[in-house]
Amino acid sequence: MGKVLPRKEMPRRDPQERIRDFNEVATGFTEEEAVYEASRCLQCPKQPCVSACPVGSLIPEFMKLVKEKDFQKAYEKVREMNRIPAISGRVCPQETLCEEACTLAKVGQPVAIGAVERFIADYALKQGMAKEVRPSERGRLKVAVVGSGPAGLTAAAELAARGHEVKVFEALHKPGGVVFYGIPEFRLPKKIVEQEIAVLKEQGVEFEHGVVVGRTVTIKDLFDDGYDGVFVGTGAGTPKFLGLPGENLNYIYSSNEFLTRVNLLKAYSFPLYGTPVKVGSKVVVIGAGNTAMDSSRTAVRMGADEVYIVYRRSRAEMPARKEEVFNAEQEGVQIMLLTSPTRFLGDEKGCVKSVELQQMQLGEPDESGRRRPRPVSGSEFLKDADTVIIAIGNRVNPLIQMTTPGLETSGDEGLIKVDENGQTSIERLYAAGDVVLGEATVIEAMGTGQRAALSMHRKLTGNA
Ligand code: FAD
């Protein structure tokens, strides 16, 4: 291997400037930067990056096209395997997938694959290259997709690309799932999600909002209405709580409620939009995943003076992407490690005023392989807080499981059980994403959605 060129990192806005607004933090590569970074790709014959990608993105092929500045063809290559690249290019944990597998990672820094993917997708959306050509043969199968998160969007796009008539049923008034209502504007602008969905609409995918499947209609109703196949991608949107004394006090939010109020209902533009969200001056966020990072950084932007993340393990076990932890700390979020809440205390009006915390130490590894945190006795102390956000994860949405007789589930959480093709225990009913995997990632939701959609296509049309 010759001399390895240094990696170009994606530019970010200055922390002091960006905490004042909800605009995007990472500003994206210029054409020159993308071409430079793509030219670092070694074009390895074994393509370890492709094998590491849940959707099998054709990385070396699009890198070559970017290097040659053929952005139209590069975009077409990206879209062959990835139906929403402007979204995944921004939030996918590339550092533990394609970039970790990149041969250059062994001798220095991997190619900035996510940043190049984002560049191509943004370029295509801006230049209007993203218009889909509708397949000439249409309406072979009639398919219902339930849920419009990354799993549902990917499944819908794959099926529409094969000439099927696809309708997406979404409970909320906007499509996108967590990438719309959960992940904040400063990481993934709503406009980008809307533009990616517009590409699917061009492709012929129809959307119906405000339909809660399991309540407004059932899965059986959909089959009775003539749908040949139904895909379920209803995600994991039911918040988990700690079960500690005082958790019902006012201004203790689940991260779900907090982020949805801010993102979907635009509380940051109150009174322009009708839903306020009160954020005090001292905020404590419990948990250390992406949701906790998003909640803490949102609280900073909503005007909090002090924001603390409380996490019971050490930094090495924090589940959030490293980049997001870095961003949060740059923005002034403070992380209290090996610390866990024991109860919440309120004032005479029933509003939270402090959190009792205790110190932890790490013991033997638990079933997840992470060292189990144990309380240090007598280490309790009080921390003032006028807002608390519980960000310890979500359970799957249970409605379809409860209202679909014969649908098998697994585990205490009620994950929908599927075979290796994404088919459930019911013929012609497929499922993917968080509702099958438990809380996972955008790219895993896309990968499982892709596999289930292709299996449905093969099985129901008899095509290889
Ligand atoms: P979802 O995105 O949850 O979408 C499910 C959709 O189904 C929703 O729109 C919901 O309204 C709809 N629905 C539910 N029930 C019904 C029903 N009965 N009828 C009709 N519609 C229904 N992953 C990453 O890779 N990178 C990140 O940086 C990242 N950050 C995250 C930040 C936050 C705050 C959260 C909460 C998650 C984050 N994740 C991240 C995880 C990622 O967003 C999820 O794994 C992914 O969105 C799962 O996709 P999905 O399509 O399975 O479900």
Short mmCIF file of C-alpha atoms and ligand atoms in Angstrom, two decimals:
data_model
loop_
_atom_site.label_atom_id
_atom_site.label_comp_id
_atom_site.label_asym_id
_atom_site.label_seq_id
_atom_site.Cartn_x
_atom_site.Cartn_y
_atom_site.Cartn_z
CA MET A 1 0.00 0.00 0.00
CA GLY A 2 1.38 3.42 -0.97
CA LYS A 3 1.19 6.56 1.11
CA VAL A 4 -2.26 6.84 2.74
CA LEU A 5 -3.85 10.28 2.41
CA PRO A 6 -5.34 11.70 5.64
CA ARG A 7 -9.12 11.47 6.10
CA LYS A 8 -11.21 14.58 5.64
CA GLU A 9 -13.71 15.06 8.48
CA MET A 10 -17.11 16.60 7.86
CA PRO A 11 -17.18 20.25 8.99
CA ARG A 12 -19.41 21.19 11.96
CA ARG A 13 -20.73 24.53 13.10
CA ASP A 14 -19.12 26.20 16.08
CA PRO A 15 -20.71 24.94 19.35
CA GLN A 16 -21.38 28.46 20.68
CA GLU A 17 -23.25 29.38 17.51
CA ARG A 18 -25.15 26.12 17.03
CA ILE A 19 -26.62 25.90 20.55
CA ARG A 20 -28.66 29.00 19.75
CA ASP A 21 -30.74 27.37 17.03
CA PHE A 22 -32.05 24.05 15.69
CA ASN A 23 -30.18 24.20 12.37
CA GLU A 24 -28.04 21.29 11.29
CA VAL A 25 -24.72 20.87 13.14
CA ALA A 26 -22.73 18.95 10.52
CA THR A 27 -22.63 21.00 7.33
CA GLY A 28 -21.69 18.28 4.80
CA PHE A 29 -18.87 17.89 2.29
CA THR A 30 -18.29 20.22 -0.63
CA GLU A 31 -17.92 18.61 -4.06
CA GLU A 32 -14.15 18.91 -3.77
CA GLU A 33 -14.06 17.27 -0.33
CA ALA A 34 -16.30 14.39 -1.45
CA VAL A 35 -14.13 13.72 -4.52
CA TYR A 36 -10.98 13.83 -2.36
CA GLU A 37 -12.41 11.42 0.18
CA ALA A 38 -13.77 9.05 -2.51
CA SER A 39 -10.32 8.95 -4.10
CA ARG A 40 -8.98 7.45 -0.84
CA CYS A 41 -11.07 4.29 -1.43
CA LEU A 42 -8.74 1.37 -2.24
CA GLN A 43 -11.34 -0.48 -4.36
CA CYS A 44 -10.64 -3.68 -2.41
CA PRO A 45 -11.73 -6.77 -4.38
CA LYS A 46 -13.21 -8.40 -1.25
CA GLN A 47 -15.30 -5.31 -0.37
CA PRO A 48 -15.42 -5.76 3.43
CA CYS A 49 -17.39 -2.50 3.73
CA VAL A 50 -20.24 -3.92 1.62
CA SER A 51 -20.42 -7.09 3.72
CA ALA A 52 -20.58 -4.95 6.88
CA CYS A 53 -23.53 -2.88 5.61
CA PRO A 54 -27.02 -4.17 6.55
CA VAL A 55 -28.41 -3.04 3.16
CA GLY A 56 -25.33 -4.14 1.17
CA SER A 57 -24.63 -0.62 -0.11
CA LEU A 58 -22.38 -0.75 -3.23
CA ILE A 59 -19.71 1.41 -1.61
CA PRO A 60 -16.58 0.90 -3.77
CA GLU A 61 -18.68 1.30 -6.93
CA PHE A 62 -20.18 4.63 -5.92
CA MET A 63 -16.83 5.83 -4.55
CA LYS A 64 -15.30 5.24 -8.00
CA LEU A 65 -18.09 7.23 -9.67
CA VAL A 66 -17.70 10.11 -7.19
CA LYS A 67 -13.96 10.14 -7.84
CA GLU A 68 -14.80 10.45 -11.56
CA LYS A 69 -17.32 13.21 -10.68
CA ASP A 70 -20.18 11.28 -12.26
CA PHE A 71 -22.63 12.20 -9.51
CA GLN A 72 -25.78 11.12 -11.36
CA LYS A 73 -24.48 7.56 -11.80
CA ALA A 74 -23.06 7.58 -8.26
CA TYR A 75 -26.52 8.43 -6.94
CA GLU A 76 -28.14 5.68 -9.01
CA LYS A 77 -25.58 3.23 -7.60
CA VAL A 78 -26.30 4.34 -4.03
CA ARG A 79 -30.07 4.03 -4.53
CA GLU A 80 -29.78 0.49 -5.90
CA MET A 81 -29.42 -0.79 -2.35
CA ASN A 82 -30.33 2.21 -0.18
CA ARG A 83 -33.71 3.86 -0.67
CA ILE A 84 -33.26 6.75 1.78
CA PRO A 85 -29.54 7.65 1.62
CA ALA A 86 -29.84 11.30 2.72
CA ILE A 87 -31.29 9.96 5.99
CA SER A 88 -28.92 7.04 6.58
CA GLY A 89 -25.91 9.14 5.47
CA ARG A 90 -26.65 11.40 8.46
CA VAL A 91 -27.56 9.01 11.27
CA CYS A 92 -26.18 5.55 10.48
CA PRO A 93 -23.48 4.35 12.93
CA GLN A 94 -20.96 3.90 10.10
CA GLU A 95 -18.09 3.90 12.59
CA THR A 96 -19.12 0.43 13.80
CA LEU A 97 -20.21 -0.92 10.38
CA CYS A 98 -18.72 -0.03 6.95
CA GLU A 99 -16.06 2.33 8.27
CA GLU A 100 -14.88 -0.15 10.89
CA ALA A 101 -14.56 -2.80 8.16
CA CYS A 102 -12.75 -0.44 5.73
CA THR A 103 -9.24 -1.74 4.95
CA LEU A 104 -7.83 1.74 5.58
CA ALA A 105 -9.02 1.53 9.20
CA LYS A 106 -6.31 -1.09 9.79
CA VAL A 107 -3.50 1.27 8.77
CA GLY A 108 -4.97 4.60 9.80
CA GLN A 109 -8.30 6.30 9.19
CA PRO A 110 -11.14 4.71 7.17
CA VAL A 111 -12.79 6.44 4.23
CA ALA A 112 -15.52 8.80 5.48
CA ILE A 113 -18.17 6.62 3.80
CA GLY A 114 -21.19 8.15 5.52
CA ALA A 115 -20.15 11.69 4.64
CA VAL A 116 -19.67 10.78 0.95
CA GLU A 117 -23.03 8.98 0.89
CA ARG A 118 -24.68 12.05 2.40
CA PHE A 119 -22.97 14.29 -0.17
CA ILE A 120 -24.28 12.26 -3.12
CA ALA A 121 -27.81 12.05 -1.71
CA ASP A 122 -27.97 15.79 -0.93
CA TYR A 123 -26.51 16.66 -4.32
CA ALA A 124 -29.12 14.52 -6.07
CA LEU A 125 -32.00 16.01 -4.05
CA LYS A 126 -30.75 19.55 -4.73
CA GLN A 127 -30.24 18.99 -8.45
CA GLY A 128 -33.58 17.20 -8.84
CA MET A 129 -31.77 14.02 -9.92
CA ALA A 130 -33.73 11.98 -7.47
CA LYS A 131 -36.85 11.65 -9.62
CA GLU A 132 -37.79 8.00 -9.83
CA VAL A 133 -38.77 6.42 -13.10
CA ARG A 134 -41.94 4.45 -12.43
CA PRO A 135 -41.72 0.85 -13.58
CA SER A 136 -43.82 0.33 -16.72
CA GLU A 137 -45.58 -2.74 -15.34
CA ARG A 138 -47.68 -1.70 -12.34
CA GLY A 139 -50.31 -3.03 -10.03
CA ARG A 140 -49.17 -6.62 -9.96
CA LEU A 141 -49.70 -6.95 -6.22
CA LYS A 142 -51.58 -4.69 -3.86
CA VAL A 143 -49.50 -4.25 -0.72
CA ALA A 144 -50.22 -2.44 2.57
CA VAL A 145 -47.28 -1.16 4.60
CA VAL A 146 -48.07 -0.35 8.23
CA GLY A 147 -45.77 2.30 9.73
CA SER A 148 -43.66 4.81 7.82
CA GLY A 149 -40.33 4.59 9.68
CA PRO A 150 -37.13 3.52 7.89
CA ALA A 151 -38.32 -0.12 7.77
CA GLY A 152 -41.69 0.75 6.20
CA LEU A 153 -40.24 3.33 3.80
CA THR A 154 -37.59 0.89 2.57
CA ALA A 155 -40.10 -1.94 2.14
CA ALA A 156 -42.52 0.39 0.31
CA ALA A 157 -39.78 1.62 -2.05
CA GLU A 158 -38.52 -1.89 -2.84
CA LEU A 159 -42.02 -3.15 -3.61
CA ALA A 160 -42.98 -0.08 -5.68
CA ALA A 161 -39.75 -0.42 -7.67
CA ARG A 162 -40.93 -3.91 -8.62
CA GLY A 163 -44.22 -2.64 -10.00
CA HIS A 164 -46.49 -3.27 -7.04
CA GLU A 165 -49.22 -0.94 -5.84
CA VAL A 166 -48.16 0.18 -2.36
CA LYS A 167 -50.06 2.13 0.27
CA VAL A 168 -48.47 3.13 3.57
CA PHE A 169 -50.74 3.47 6.61
CA GLU A 170 -49.29 5.71 9.32
CA ALA A 171 -50.76 6.47 12.74
CA LEU A 172 -49.26 9.98 13.03
CA HIS A 173 -50.06 12.99 10.85
CA LYS A 174 -46.55 12.97 9.32
CA PRO A 175 -44.56 10.12 7.79
CA GLY A 176 -41.00 9.12 8.76
CA GLY A 177 -41.29 7.41 12.15
CA VAL A 178 -38.48 8.14 14.59
CA VAL A 179 -36.41 9.86 11.93
CA PHE A 180 -39.15 12.49 11.79
CA TYR A 181 -40.53 12.75 15.32
CA GLY A 182 -37.56 11.53 17.39
CA ILE A 183 -34.25 12.57 15.86
CA PRO A 184 -33.93 16.35 16.19
CA GLU A 185 -33.74 18.88 13.38
CA PHE A 186 -30.11 19.73 14.22
CA ARG A 187 -29.04 16.16 13.31
CA LEU A 188 -31.55 15.38 10.58
CA PRO A 189 -33.57 18.26 9.12
CA LYS A 190 -37.27 17.52 8.54
CA LYS A 191 -36.88 18.91 5.00
CA ILE A 192 -34.47 16.08 4.16
CA VAL A 193 -36.93 13.45 5.44
CA GLU A 194 -39.72 15.13 3.45
CA GLN A 195 -37.61 15.20 0.30
CA GLU A 196 -36.73 11.51 0.58
CA ILE A 197 -40.44 10.70 1.07
CA ALA A 198 -41.30 12.85 -1.97
CA VAL A 199 -39.00 10.60 -4.04
CA LEU A 200 -41.03 7.57 -2.92
CA LYS A 201 -44.25 9.37 -3.85
CA GLU A 202 -42.81 10.03 -7.33
CA GLN A 203 -42.26 6.30 -7.47
CA GLY A 204 -46.00 5.80 -6.90
CA VAL A 205 -46.10 4.99 -3.17
CA GLU A 206 -49.27 6.34 -1.56
CA PHE A 207 -49.52 7.47 2.07
CA GLU A 208 -52.54 7.62 4.36
CA HIS A 209 -52.07 9.31 7.72
CA GLY A 210 -53.98 9.09 10.98
CA VAL A 211 -54.69 5.39 10.52
CA VAL A 212 -53.91 3.36 13.63
CA VAL A 213 -53.84 -0.22 12.41
CA GLY A 214 -55.29 -2.40 15.15
CA ARG A 215 -57.77 0.33 16.02
CA THR A 216 -59.00 2.17 12.89
CA VAL A 217 -58.64 -1.02 10.81
CA THR A 218 -57.19 -4.43 11.66
CA ILE A 219 -54.70 -6.55 9.72
CA LYS A 220 -57.60 -8.86 8.83
CA ASP A 221 -59.56 -5.87 7.45
CA LEU A 222 -56.59 -5.06 5.19
CA PHE A 223 -56.51 -8.60 3.78
CA ASP A 224 -60.32 -8.53 3.43
CA ASP A 225 -59.97 -5.24 1.51
CA GLY A 226 -57.97 -7.08 -1.13
CA TYR A 227 -54.36 -6.49 -0.09
CA ASP A 228 -52.26 -9.40 -1.31
CA GLY A 229 -49.52 -8.78 1.23
CA VAL A 230 -49.12 -6.70 4.40
CA PHE A 231 -45.83 -5.46 5.84
CA VAL A 232 -45.63 -4.31 9.48
CA GLY A 233 -42.94 -1.84 10.58
CA THR A 234 -44.52 -0.28 13.64
CA GLY A 235 -41.29 0.25 15.57
CA ALA A 236 -40.60 0.69 19.26
CA GLY A 237 -42.31 3.82 20.48
CA THR A 238 -43.57 2.93 23.95
CA PRO A 239 -41.37 4.59 26.59
CA LYS A 240 -39.78 2.64 29.44
CA PHE A 241 -39.80 4.13 32.92
CA LEU A 242 -37.61 3.53 35.95
CA GLY A 243 -40.39 2.66 38.41
CA LEU A 244 -38.88 4.89 41.09
CA PRO A 245 -40.71 6.94 43.76
CA GLY A 246 -41.67 10.42 42.54
CA GLU A 247 -41.48 9.56 38.83
CA ASN A 248 -44.99 10.99 38.28
CA LEU A 249 -44.02 14.51 39.37
CA ASN A 250 -44.61 17.36 36.93
CA TYR A 251 -41.79 18.17 34.49
CA ILE A 252 -40.50 14.61 34.46
CA TYR A 253 -40.84 13.66 30.81
CA SER A 254 -40.14 10.50 28.88
CA SER A 255 -37.63 11.30 26.13
CA ASN A 256 -40.34 10.21 23.71
CA GLU A 257 -42.80 12.84 24.86
CA PHE A 258 -40.12 15.52 25.14
CA LEU A 259 -38.60 14.96 21.70
CA THR A 260 -41.97 14.47 19.99
CA ARG A 261 -43.28 17.74 21.43
CA VAL A 262 -40.23 19.57 20.20
CA ASN A 263 -39.77 17.84 16.83
CA LEU A 264 -43.20 16.92 15.55
CA LEU A 265 -45.20 19.67 17.21
CA LYS A 266 -42.41 22.27 16.87
CA ALA A 267 -42.51 23.38 20.50
CA TYR A 268 -39.30 25.32 19.82
CA SER A 269 -41.38 27.68 17.67
CA PHE A 270 -44.08 28.23 20.32
CA PRO A 271 -46.24 30.40 20.17
CA LEU A 272 -46.01 30.19 16.34
CA TYR A 273 -46.95 26.54 16.84
CA GLY A 274 -49.47 25.66 19.54
CA THR A 275 -47.63 23.15 21.74
CA PRO A 276 -45.30 24.48 24.39
CA VAL A 277 -42.80 22.41 26.34
CA LYS A 278 -41.41 23.77 29.55
CA VAL A 279 -37.68 23.33 30.05
CA GLY A 280 -36.29 24.70 33.27
CA SER A 281 -32.78 25.86 34.02
CA LYS A 282 -31.44 22.64 35.60
CA VAL A 283 -32.08 19.56 33.51
CA VAL A 284 -31.17 15.97 34.36
CA VAL A 285 -31.36 13.35 31.61
CA ILE A 286 -31.27 9.69 32.66
CA GLY A 287 -29.60 7.30 30.17
CA ALA A 288 -26.70 7.47 27.70
CA GLY A 289 -27.99 6.28 24.32
CA ASN A 290 -28.67 8.37 21.22
CA THR A 291 -32.03 9.34 22.72
CA ALA A 292 -30.35 10.73 25.83
CA MET A 293 -27.86 12.70 23.70
CA ASP A 294 -30.70 14.09 21.56
CA SER A 295 -32.74 15.01 24.65
CA SER A 296 -29.83 16.74 26.38
CA ARG A 297 -28.81 18.71 23.29
CA THR A 298 -32.44 19.69 22.69
CA ALA A 299 -32.69 20.91 26.31
CA VAL A 300 -29.56 23.06 25.75
CA ARG A 301 -31.21 24.63 22.71
CA MET A 302 -34.46 25.18 24.61
CA GLY A 303 -32.52 27.46 26.98
CA ALA A 304 -31.49 25.30 29.97
CA ASP A 305 -28.52 26.65 31.94
CA GLU A 306 -27.18 23.29 33.09
CA VAL A 307 -27.78 19.90 31.51
CA TYR A 308 -26.52 16.68 33.10
CA ILE A 309 -26.61 13.18 31.71
CA VAL A 310 -26.77 10.56 34.46
CA TYR A 311 -25.47 7.11 33.48
CA ARG A 312 -25.02 4.08 35.72
CA ARG A 313 -22.10 2.52 33.82
CA SER A 314 -18.78 3.95 32.59
CA ARG A 315 -17.98 5.85 29.40
CA ALA A 316 -16.88 2.68 27.60
CA GLU A 317 -20.40 1.21 27.88
CA MET A 318 -22.30 4.31 26.70
CA PRO A 319 -24.54 3.08 23.85
CA ALA A 320 -24.74 6.42 21.97
CA ARG A 321 -22.66 7.05 18.87
CA LYS A 322 -19.27 8.49 19.89
CA GLU A 323 -19.77 11.42 17.55
CA GLU A 324 -23.00 12.38 19.33
CA VAL A 325 -21.37 12.15 22.78
CA PHE A 326 -18.60 14.41 21.48
CA ASN A 327 -21.14 16.88 20.08
CA ALA A 328 -23.12 16.90 23.33
CA GLU A 329 -20.04 17.60 25.46
CA GLN A 330 -18.91 20.33 23.05
CA GLU A 331 -22.31 21.95 23.59
CA GLY A 332 -21.83 22.00 27.36
CA VAL A 333 -23.71 18.83 28.40
CA GLN A 334 -22.06 17.30 31.46
CA ILE A 335 -21.91 13.54 31.87
CA MET A 336 -22.12 11.96 35.32
CA LEU A 337 -20.84 8.40 35.00
CA LEU A 338 -21.34 5.52 37.45
CA THR A 339 -24.34 7.32 38.89
CA SER A 340 -27.94 6.17 39.11
CA PRO A 341 -31.20 7.75 40.35
CA THR A 342 -32.99 6.31 43.40
CA ARG A 343 -35.97 8.69 43.71
CA PHE A 344 -37.34 12.06 42.64
CA LEU A 345 -38.36 14.79 45.09
CA GLY A 346 -41.00 17.44 44.45
CA ASP A 347 -42.13 20.83 45.75
CA GLU A 348 -45.53 21.74 47.21
CA LYS A 349 -46.97 22.21 43.66
CA GLY A 350 -46.05 18.68 42.65
CA CYS A 351 -43.16 19.77 40.41
CA VAL A 352 -39.81 18.00 40.50
CA LYS A 353 -37.15 19.90 42.45
CA SER A 354 -34.34 17.37 42.86
CA VAL A 355 -33.16 13.87 42.08
CA GLU A 356 -31.57 11.57 44.60
CA LEU A 357 -28.59 9.89 42.97
CA GLN A 358 -26.22 7.21 44.16
CA GLN A 359 -22.77 6.18 43.07
CA MET A 360 -22.24 2.85 41.31
CA GLN A 361 -19.32 0.52 40.71
CA LEU A 362 -18.93 -2.08 37.97
CA GLY A 363 -19.03 -5.77 38.80
CA GLU A 364 -19.10 -8.94 36.68
CA PRO A 365 -20.42 -8.86 33.08
CA ASP A 366 -24.19 -9.40 32.74
CA GLU A 367 -26.09 -11.26 29.96
CA SER A 368 -25.45 -8.29 27.58
CA GLY A 369 -21.67 -8.73 28.12
CA ARG A 370 -21.43 -5.31 29.80
CA ARG A 371 -20.18 -5.09 33.37
CA ARG A 372 -23.10 -4.97 35.78
CA PRO A 373 -23.37 -1.74 37.82
CA ARG A 374 -23.72 -2.15 41.61
CA PRO A 375 -24.69 0.60 44.06
CA VAL A 376 -22.08 1.88 46.50
CA SER A 377 -23.86 1.84 49.84
CA GLY A 378 -24.23 5.16 51.64
CA SER A 379 -23.24 7.14 48.54
CA GLU A 380 -26.62 8.84 47.98
CA PHE A 381 -26.69 12.58 47.29
CA LEU A 382 -29.23 15.14 46.02
CA LYS A 383 -28.97 16.99 42.74
CA ASP A 384 -31.22 20.00 42.02
CA ALA A 385 -33.34 19.59 38.91
CA ASP A 386 -36.45 21.41 37.66
CA THR A 387 -36.75 19.18 34.57
CA VAL A 388 -35.97 15.48 34.24
CA ILE A 389 -35.99 13.48 31.02
CA ILE A 390 -36.08 9.69 31.26
CA ALA A 391 -34.23 8.30 28.24
CA ILE A 392 -33.69 4.65 29.12
CA GLY A 393 -35.23 3.13 26.01
CA ASN A 394 -38.50 2.11 24.43
CA ARG A 395 -40.60 -1.02 24.08
CA VAL A 396 -42.24 -2.14 20.87
CA ASN A 397 -45.70 -0.86 19.97
CA PRO A 398 -48.02 -3.75 21.00
CA LEU A 399 -51.30 -2.90 19.25
CA ILE A 400 -50.97 -5.11 16.17
CA GLN A 401 -49.71 -8.05 18.23
CA MET A 402 -52.77 -7.68 20.51
CA THR A 403 -55.32 -7.39 17.70
CA THR A 404 -54.06 -9.99 15.21
CA PRO A 405 -55.09 -13.54 16.21
CA GLY A 406 -52.43 -16.14 15.34
CA LEU A 407 -49.56 -13.63 15.21
CA GLU A 408 -46.68 -15.14 17.20
CA THR A 409 -44.46 -12.96 19.36
CA SER A 410 -41.29 -13.55 21.35
CA GLY A 411 -39.81 -12.40 24.64
CA ASP A 412 -41.44 -10.38 27.42
CA GLU A 413 -41.59 -7.36 25.14
CA GLY A 414 -43.82 -8.98 22.52
CA LEU A 415 -41.49 -8.61 19.53
CA ILE A 416 -43.12 -9.91 16.34
CA LYS A 417 -41.58 -13.29 15.48
CA VAL A 418 -40.39 -13.70 11.87
CA ASP A 419 -38.49 -16.36 9.91
CA GLU A 420 -35.25 -15.70 7.99
CA ASN A 421 -37.31 -14.09 5.19
CA GLY A 422 -39.12 -11.67 7.45
CA GLN A 423 -42.39 -13.61 7.25
CA THR A 424 -44.50 -13.77 10.42
CA SER A 425 -46.48 -16.80 11.63
CA ILE A 426 -49.29 -15.61 9.30
CA GLU A 427 -49.08 -16.20 5.53
CA ARG A 428 -48.57 -13.03 3.46
CA LEU A 429 -47.86 -10.97 6.60
CA TYR A 430 -44.27 -9.73 6.91
CA ALA A 431 -42.56 -7.58 9.54
CA ALA A 432 -39.21 -5.83 10.09
CA GLY A 433 -37.42 -3.07 11.97
CA ASP A 434 -37.61 -2.34 15.69
CA VAL A 435 -40.91 -4.23 16.12
CA VAL A 436 -38.99 -7.40 15.26
CA LEU A 437 -35.49 -6.56 16.51
CA GLY A 438 -36.32 -4.49 19.60
CA GLU A 439 -34.68 -1.07 19.67
CA ALA A 440 -32.06 -1.15 16.92
CA THR A 441 -30.80 1.31 14.31
CA VAL A 442 -32.05 3.04 11.18
CA ILE A 443 -29.86 0.94 8.90
CA GLU A 444 -30.91 -2.34 10.55
CA ALA A 445 -34.55 -1.33 10.13
CA MET A 446 -33.78 -0.61 6.46
CA GLY A 447 -31.88 -3.87 5.99
CA THR A 448 -34.58 -6.05 7.51
CA GLY A 449 -37.28 -4.07 5.66
CA GLN A 450 -35.46 -4.64 2.37
CA ARG A 451 -35.13 -8.39 3.00
CA ALA A 452 -38.78 -8.82 4.00
CA ALA A 453 -40.03 -6.82 0.99
CA LEU A 454 -37.92 -8.83 -1.47
CA SER A 455 -39.08 -12.11 0.11
CA MET A 456 -42.70 -10.99 -0.12
CA HIS A 457 -42.18 -10.06 -3.77
CA ARG A 458 -40.57 -13.43 -4.58
CA LYS A 459 -43.09 -15.51 -2.67
CA LEU A 460 -46.24 -13.76 -3.86
CA THR A 461 -45.22 -13.37 -7.51
CA GLY A 462 -43.30 -16.63 -7.79
CA ASN A 463 -40.36 -14.61 -9.18
CA ALA A 464 -36.74 -15.37 -8.35
P1 FAD B 1 -40.02 3.64 13.65
O1 FAD B 1 -39.02 4.59 13.15
O2 FAD B 1 -40.35 3.66 15.10
O3 FAD B 1 -41.37 3.87 12.82
C1 FAD B 1 -42.55 3.19 13.14
C2 FAD B 1 -43.73 3.96 12.59
O4 FAD B 1 -44.91 3.17 12.73
C3 FAD B 1 -44.01 5.26 13.32
O5 FAD B 1 -44.17 6.30 12.39
C4 FAD B 1 -45.30 4.99 14.09
O6 FAD B 1 -46.10 6.15 14.25
C5 FAD B 1 -45.98 3.99 13.17
N1 FAD B 1 -46.94 3.12 13.87
C6 FAD B 1 -46.78 2.49 15.06
N2 FAD B 1 -47.87 1.76 15.36
C7 FAD B 1 -48.73 1.92 14.32
C8 FAD B 1 -50.02 1.42 14.03
N3 FAD B 1 -50.64 0.59 14.87
N4 FAD B 1 -50.63 1.80 12.88
C9 FAD B 1 -50.00 2.64 12.01
N5 FAD B 1 -48.77 3.15 12.24
C10 FAD B 1 -48.15 2.79 13.37
N6 FAD B 1 -30.70 4.95 14.99
C11 FAD B 1 -29.59 5.19 14.26
O7 FAD B 1 -29.21 4.38 13.43
N7 FAD B 1 -28.87 6.33 14.42
C12 FAD B 1 -29.26 7.32 15.29
O8 FAD B 1 -28.59 8.33 15.39
C13 FAD B 1 -30.45 7.10 16.04
N8 FAD B 1 -30.90 8.05 16.89
C14 FAD B 1 -32.08 7.86 17.54
C15 FAD B 1 -32.58 8.88 18.33
C16 FAD B 1 -33.78 8.72 18.99
C17 FAD B 1 -34.32 9.86 19.80
C18 FAD B 1 -34.49 7.49 18.90
C19 FAD B 1 -35.79 7.29 19.63
C20 FAD B 1 -33.99 6.46 18.13
C21 FAD B 1 -32.80 6.64 17.43
N9 FAD B 1 -32.29 5.63 16.60
C22 FAD B 1 -31.15 5.87 15.87
C23 FAD B 1 -33.01 4.36 16.41
C24 FAD B 1 -33.82 4.38 15.10
O9 FAD B 1 -34.46 5.62 14.94
C25 FAD B 1 -34.81 3.23 15.03
O10 FAD B 1 -34.09 2.01 15.18
C26 FAD B 1 -35.57 3.21 13.70
O11 FAD B 1 -36.27 4.41 13.48
C27 FAD B 1 -36.55 2.02 13.64
O12 FAD B 1 -37.27 2.10 12.45
P2 FAD B 1 -38.70 1.39 12.29
O13 FAD B 1 -39.13 1.69 10.89
O14 FAD B 1 -38.62 -0.02 12.72
O15 FAD B 1 -39.66 2.12 13.34
#
